[in-house]
mmCIF file of N, CA and C in Angstrom:
data_model
loop_
_atom_site.group_PDB
_atom_site.id
_atom_site.type_symbol
_atom_site.label_atom_id
_atom_site.label_comp_id
_atom_site.label_asym_id
_atom_site.label_seq_id
_atom_site.Cartn_x
_atom_site.Cartn_y
_atom_site.Cartn_z
ATOM 1 N N MET V 1 27.729 35.126 57.230
ATOM 2 C CA MET V 1 28.356 34.613 58.423
ATOM 3 C C MET V 1 29.657 33.907 58.048
ATOM 4 N N THR V 2 30.698 34.111 58.840
ATOM 5 C CA THR V 2 31.990 33.496 58.604
ATOM 6 C C THR V 2 31.955 32.036 59.016
ATOM 7 N N GLU V 3 32.547 31.174 58.180
ATOM 8 C CA GLU V 3 32.601 29.750 58.503
ATOM 9 C C GLU V 3 33.607 29.514 59.620
ATOM 10 N N ARG V 4 33.196 28.739 60.625
ATOM 11 C CA ARG V 4 34.070 28.449 61.763
ATOM 12 C C ARG V 4 35.097 27.388 61.385
ATOM 13 N N ARG V 5 36.291 27.531 61.916
ATOM 14 C CA ARG V 5 37.331 26.535 61.712
ATOM 15 C C ARG V 5 37.072 25.350 62.650
ATOM 16 N N PRO V 6 37.569 24.172 62.264
ATOM 17 C CA PRO V 6 37.445 23.043 63.186
ATOM 18 C C PRO V 6 38.296 23.289 64.430
ATOM 19 N N MET V 7 37.962 22.597 65.522
ATOM 20 C CA MET V 7 38.707 22.741 66.766
ATOM 21 C C MET V 7 40.192 22.511 66.502
ATOM 22 N N GLY V 8 41.027 23.430 66.886
ATOM 23 C CA GLY V 8 42.467 23.303 66.674
ATOM 24 C C GLY V 8 42.921 23.746 65.305
ATOM 25 N N GLY V 9 42.001 24.109 64.432
ATOM 26 C CA GLY V 9 42.366 24.515 63.079
ATOM 27 C C GLY V 9 43.233 25.755 63.043
ATOM 28 N N LEU V 10 42.898 26.718 63.872
ATOM 29 C CA LEU V 10 43.675 27.951 63.906
ATOM 30 C C LEU V 10 45.062 27.698 64.494
ATOM 31 N N GLU V 11 45.147 26.827 65.494
ATOM 32 C CA GLU V 11 46.453 26.472 66.052
ATOM 33 C C GLU V 11 47.333 25.860 64.967
ATOM 34 N N SER V 12 46.750 25.000 64.153
ATOM 35 C CA SER V 12 47.508 24.367 63.069
ATOM 36 C C SER V 12 48.001 25.404 62.062
ATOM 37 N N GLU V 13 47.151 26.362 61.746
ATOM 38 C CA GLU V 13 47.549 27.417 60.806
ATOM 39 C C GLU V 13 48.694 28.255 61.367
ATOM 40 N N VAL V 14 48.636 28.558 62.650
ATOM 41 C CA VAL V 14 49.700 29.342 63.288
ATOM 42 C C VAL V 14 50.985 28.520 63.334
ATOM 43 N N LEU V 15 50.885 27.235 63.653
ATOM 44 C CA LEU V 15 52.076 26.383 63.644
ATOM 45 C C LEU V 15 52.710 26.335 62.259
ATOM 46 N N GLU V 16 51.895 26.314 61.218
ATOM 47 C CA GLU V 16 52.431 26.328 59.849
ATOM 48 C C GLU V 16 53.324 27.552 59.631
ATOM 49 N N VAL V 17 52.876 28.695 60.131
ATOM 50 C CA VAL V 17 53.675 29.923 60.001
ATOM 51 C C VAL V 17 54.994 29.754 60.753
ATOM 52 N N LEU V 18 54.946 29.220 61.966
ATOM 53 C CA LEU V 18 56.171 29.042 62.753
ATOM 54 C C LEU V 18 57.125 28.065 62.076
ATOM 55 N N TRP V 19 56.599 26.989 61.488
ATOM 56 C CA TRP V 19 57.452 26.016 60.802
ATOM 57 C C TRP V 19 58.139 26.634 59.592
ATOM 58 N N LYS V 20 57.482 27.564 58.933
ATOM 59 C CA LYS V 20 58.057 28.204 57.744
ATOM 60 C C LYS V 20 58.975 29.374 58.081
ATOM 61 N N SER V 21 58.995 29.777 59.340
ATOM 62 C CA SER V 21 59.771 30.946 59.761
ATOM 63 C C SER V 21 61.073 30.490 60.409
ATOM 64 N N ARG V 22 62.152 30.659 59.715
ATOM 65 C CA ARG V 22 63.458 30.205 60.202
ATOM 66 C C ARG V 22 63.784 30.763 61.587
ATOM 67 N N ASP V 23 63.497 32.025 61.817
ATOM 68 C CA ASP V 23 63.827 32.662 63.093
ATOM 69 C C ASP V 23 62.610 32.821 63.995
ATOM 70 N N GLY V 24 61.549 32.051 63.745
ATOM 71 C CA GLY V 24 60.339 32.199 64.532
ATOM 72 C C GLY V 24 59.584 33.441 64.087
ATOM 73 N N ALA V 25 58.573 33.807 64.856
ATOM 74 C CA ALA V 25 57.753 34.953 64.472
ATOM 75 C C ALA V 25 57.109 35.581 65.699
ATOM 76 N N THR V 26 56.945 36.884 65.646
ATOM 77 C CA THR V 26 56.191 37.607 66.660
ATOM 78 C C THR V 26 54.710 37.483 66.299
ATOM 79 N N PRO V 27 53.811 37.837 67.206
ATOM 80 C CA PRO V 27 52.393 37.811 66.843
ATOM 81 C C PRO V 27 52.086 38.662 65.602
ATOM 82 N N ALA V 28 52.679 39.839 65.519
ATOM 83 C CA ALA V 28 52.428 40.716 64.366
ATOM 84 C C ALA V 28 52.927 40.077 63.074
ATOM 85 N N GLU V 29 54.120 39.481 63.105
ATOM 86 C CA GLU V 29 54.659 38.816 61.922
ATOM 87 C C GLU V 29 53.793 37.619 61.535
ATOM 88 N N THR V 30 53.323 36.886 62.538
ATOM 89 C CA THR V 30 52.463 35.732 62.276
ATOM 90 C C THR V 30 51.193 36.180 61.569
ATOM 91 N N LEU V 31 50.568 37.219 62.095
ATOM 92 C CA LEU V 31 49.341 37.741 61.494
ATOM 93 C C LEU V 31 49.586 38.203 60.061
ATOM 94 N N ASP V 32 50.715 38.881 59.825
ATOM 95 C CA ASP V 32 51.051 39.356 58.474
ATOM 96 C C ASP V 32 51.231 38.207 57.484
ATOM 97 N N ARG V 33 51.711 37.060 57.965
ATOM 98 C CA ARG V 33 52.000 35.921 57.087
ATOM 99 C C ARG V 33 50.794 35.016 56.864
ATOM 100 N N MET V 34 49.710 35.295 57.562
ATOM 101 C CA MET V 34 48.501 34.481 57.415
ATOM 102 C C MET V 34 47.485 35.214 56.553
ATOM 103 N N ASP V 35 46.746 34.462 55.769
ATOM 104 C CA ASP V 35 45.709 35.034 54.924
ATOM 105 C C ASP V 35 44.365 34.888 55.646
ATOM 106 N N VAL V 36 44.236 35.627 56.755
ATOM 107 C CA VAL V 36 43.030 35.541 57.584
ATOM 108 C C VAL V 36 42.603 36.937 58.020
ATOM 109 N N ASP V 37 41.348 37.057 58.351
ATOM 110 C CA ASP V 37 40.814 38.314 58.856
ATOM 111 C C ASP V 37 40.604 38.157 60.361
ATOM 112 N N LEU V 38 41.700 38.196 61.096
ATOM 113 C CA LEU V 38 41.670 38.030 62.547
ATOM 114 C C LEU V 38 42.382 39.195 63.206
ATOM 115 N N GLY V 39 42.116 39.385 64.474
ATOM 116 C CA GLY V 39 42.771 40.441 65.227
ATOM 117 C C GLY V 39 44.108 39.996 65.789
ATOM 118 N N TYR V 40 44.936 40.962 66.078
ATOM 119 C CA TYR V 40 46.251 40.718 66.674
ATOM 120 C C TYR V 40 46.112 39.923 67.968
ATOM 121 N N THR V 41 45.141 40.278 68.811
ATOM 122 C CA THR V 41 45.004 39.609 70.101
ATOM 123 C C THR V 41 44.586 38.144 69.932
ATOM 124 N N THR V 42 43.862 37.825 68.885
ATOM 125 C CA THR V 42 43.501 36.433 68.624
ATOM 126 C C THR V 42 44.756 35.613 68.333
ATOM 127 N N ILE V 43 45.633 36.138 67.508
ATOM 128 C CA ILE V 43 46.882 35.448 67.178
ATOM 129 C C ILE V 43 47.745 35.340 68.428
ATOM 130 N N MET V 44 47.793 36.390 69.211
ATOM 131 C CA MET V 44 48.560 36.374 70.452
ATOM 132 C C MET V 44 48.037 35.284 71.394
ATOM 133 N N THR V 45 46.727 35.146 71.480
ATOM 134 C CA THR V 45 46.120 34.119 72.324
ATOM 135 C C THR V 45 46.499 32.724 71.847
ATOM 136 N N ILE V 46 46.441 32.489 70.544
ATOM 137 C CA ILE V 46 46.783 31.178 69.999
ATOM 138 C C ILE V 46 48.256 30.863 70.259
ATOM 139 N N LEU V 47 49.132 31.833 70.053
ATOM 140 C CA LEU V 47 50.556 31.617 70.313
ATOM 141 C C LEU V 47 50.796 31.317 71.793
ATOM 142 N N THR V 48 50.111 32.005 72.676
ATOM 143 C CA THR V 48 50.245 31.751 74.111
ATOM 144 C C THR V 48 49.765 30.344 74.452
ATOM 145 N N ARG V 49 48.671 29.913 73.851
ATOM 146 C CA ARG V 49 48.175 28.547 74.075
ATOM 147 C C ARG V 49 49.182 27.514 73.607
ATOM 148 N N LEU V 50 49.792 27.742 72.441
ATOM 149 C CA LEU V 50 50.811 26.823 71.940
ATOM 150 C C LEU V 50 52.002 26.770 72.890
ATOM 151 N N TRP V 51 52.366 27.904 73.456
ATOM 152 C CA TRP V 51 53.462 27.973 74.425
ATOM 153 C C TRP V 51 53.097 27.184 75.686
ATOM 154 N N HIS V 52 51.888 27.359 76.185
ATOM 155 C CA HIS V 52 51.440 26.623 77.375
ATOM 156 C C HIS V 52 51.409 25.117 77.127
ATOM 157 N N LYS V 53 51.097 24.702 75.920
ATOM 158 C CA LYS V 53 51.037 23.285 75.566
ATOM 159 C C LYS V 53 52.418 22.696 75.293
ATOM 160 N N GLY V 54 53.451 23.545 75.296
ATOM 161 C CA GLY V 54 54.803 23.072 75.013
ATOM 162 C C GLY V 54 55.095 22.891 73.539
ATOM 163 N N LEU V 55 54.241 23.428 72.689
ATOM 164 C CA LEU V 55 54.441 23.308 71.246
ATOM 165 C C LEU V 55 55.215 24.483 70.666
ATOM 166 N N ALA V 56 55.483 25.479 71.495
ATOM 167 C CA ALA V 56 56.255 26.647 71.059
ATOM 168 C C ALA V 56 57.073 27.166 72.241
ATOM 169 N N THR V 57 58.198 27.765 71.912
ATOM 170 C CA THR V 57 58.985 28.490 72.911
ATOM 171 C C THR V 57 58.815 29.965 72.606
ATOM 172 N N ARG V 58 59.155 30.798 73.573
ATOM 173 C CA ARG V 58 59.094 32.227 73.293
ATOM 174 C C ARG V 58 60.235 32.934 74.009
ATOM 175 N N THR V 59 60.725 33.979 73.353
ATOM 176 C CA THR V 59 61.754 34.823 73.926
ATOM 177 C C THR V 59 61.306 36.268 73.783
ATOM 178 N N LYS V 60 61.610 37.055 74.775
ATOM 179 C CA LYS V 60 61.210 38.462 74.778
ATOM 180 C C LYS V 60 61.972 39.206 73.689
ATOM 181 N N GLU V 61 61.230 39.982 72.937
ATOM 182 C CA GLU V 61 61.835 40.800 71.875
ATOM 183 C C GLU V 61 61.131 42.150 71.880
ATOM 184 N N GLY V 62 61.754 43.122 72.491
ATOM 185 C CA GLY V 62 61.105 44.430 72.634
ATOM 186 C C GLY V 62 59.897 44.286 73.547
ATOM 187 N N ARG V 63 58.741 44.719 73.070
ATOM 188 C CA ARG V 63 57.510 44.633 73.860
ATOM 189 C C ARG V 63 56.724 43.353 73.567
ATOM 190 N N ALA V 64 57.209 42.559 72.623
ATOM 191 C CA ALA V 64 56.506 41.340 72.219
ATOM 192 C C ALA V 64 57.375 40.115 72.500
ATOM 193 N N PHE V 65 56.863 38.964 72.166
ATOM 194 C CA PHE V 65 57.622 37.724 72.234
ATOM 195 C C PHE V 65 57.817 37.199 70.825
ATOM 196 N N ARG V 66 58.938 36.506 70.622
ATOM 197 C CA ARG V 66 59.190 35.794 69.366
ATOM 198 C C ARG V 66 58.974 34.316 69.673
ATOM 199 N N TYR V 67 58.102 33.688 68.901
ATOM 200 C CA TYR V 67 57.731 32.293 69.116
ATOM 201 C C TYR V 67 58.404 31.398 68.087
ATOM 202 N N ARG V 68 58.798 30.194 68.540
ATOM 203 C CA ARG V 68 59.377 29.178 67.656
ATOM 204 C C ARG V 68 58.730 27.842 67.986
ATOM 205 N N ALA V 69 58.448 27.056 66.977
ATOM 206 C CA ALA V 69 57.874 25.726 67.185
ATOM 207 C C ALA V 69 58.910 24.837 67.868
ATOM 208 N N THR V 70 58.450 24.004 68.801
ATOM 209 C CA THR V 70 59.363 23.092 69.501
ATOM 210 C C THR V 70 59.486 21.749 68.807
ATOM 211 N N LYS V 71 58.528 21.436 67.941
ATOM 212 C CA LYS V 71 58.538 20.167 67.212
ATOM 213 C C LYS V 71 58.336 20.448 65.734
ATOM 214 N N THR V 72 58.898 19.582 64.922
ATOM 215 C CA THR V 72 58.665 19.696 63.485
ATOM 216 C C THR V 72 57.266 19.177 63.181
ATOM 217 N N LYS V 73 56.833 19.420 61.985
ATOM 218 C CA LYS V 73 55.516 18.943 61.547
ATOM 219 C C LYS V 73 55.457 17.412 61.643
ATOM 220 N N ALA V 74 56.529 16.748 61.231
ATOM 221 C CA ALA V 74 56.582 15.282 61.270
ATOM 222 C C ALA V 74 56.540 14.770 62.707
ATOM 223 N N GLN V 75 57.277 15.418 63.611
ATOM 224 C CA GLN V 75 57.268 15.003 65.010
ATOM 225 C C GLN V 75 55.883 15.143 65.631
ATOM 226 N N LEU V 76 55.208 16.219 65.306
ATOM 227 C CA LEU V 76 53.869 16.442 65.855
ATOM 228 C C LEU V 76 52.875 15.422 65.299
ATOM 229 N N ALA V 77 52.993 15.106 64.016
ATOM 230 C CA ALA V 77 52.089 14.129 63.396
ATOM 231 C C ALA V 77 52.315 12.729 63.969
ATOM 232 N N ALA V 78 53.546 12.421 64.344
ATOM 233 C CA ALA V 78 53.879 11.096 64.876
ATOM 234 C C ALA V 78 53.562 10.965 66.370
ATOM 235 N N ALA V 79 53.277 12.069 67.039
ATOM 236 C CA ALA V 79 53.024 12.045 68.482
ATOM 237 C C ALA V 79 51.718 11.328 68.782
ATOM 238 N N PRO V 80 51.703 10.495 69.821
ATOM 239 C CA PRO V 80 50.457 9.818 70.200
ATOM 240 C C PRO V 80 49.389 10.836 70.595
ATOM 241 N N GLY V 81 48.156 10.527 70.264
ATOM 242 C CA GLY V 81 47.060 11.403 70.640
ATOM 243 C C GLY V 81 46.815 12.552 69.688
ATOM 244 N N ARG V 82 47.526 12.605 68.590
ATOM 245 C CA ARG V 82 47.332 13.685 67.605
ATOM 246 C C ARG V 82 46.597 13.166 66.426
#
């Protein structure tokens, strides 16, 4: 059985990819840069959740979106409630 990540753990991993990506990343690029056995739609869902929470922006790129983090790692760590 696969070990479950803590609540928000996958969001943090996806944000790490966005922080390291100068030009942001599409869901496919995000999945390629992560060392996980997850489906494309799972990554897409996490990126959409981050966008809804205001932690990422997205711009249309072909048939996909390119996501960029809206806050740096330090800004997110300093935010109340985190």
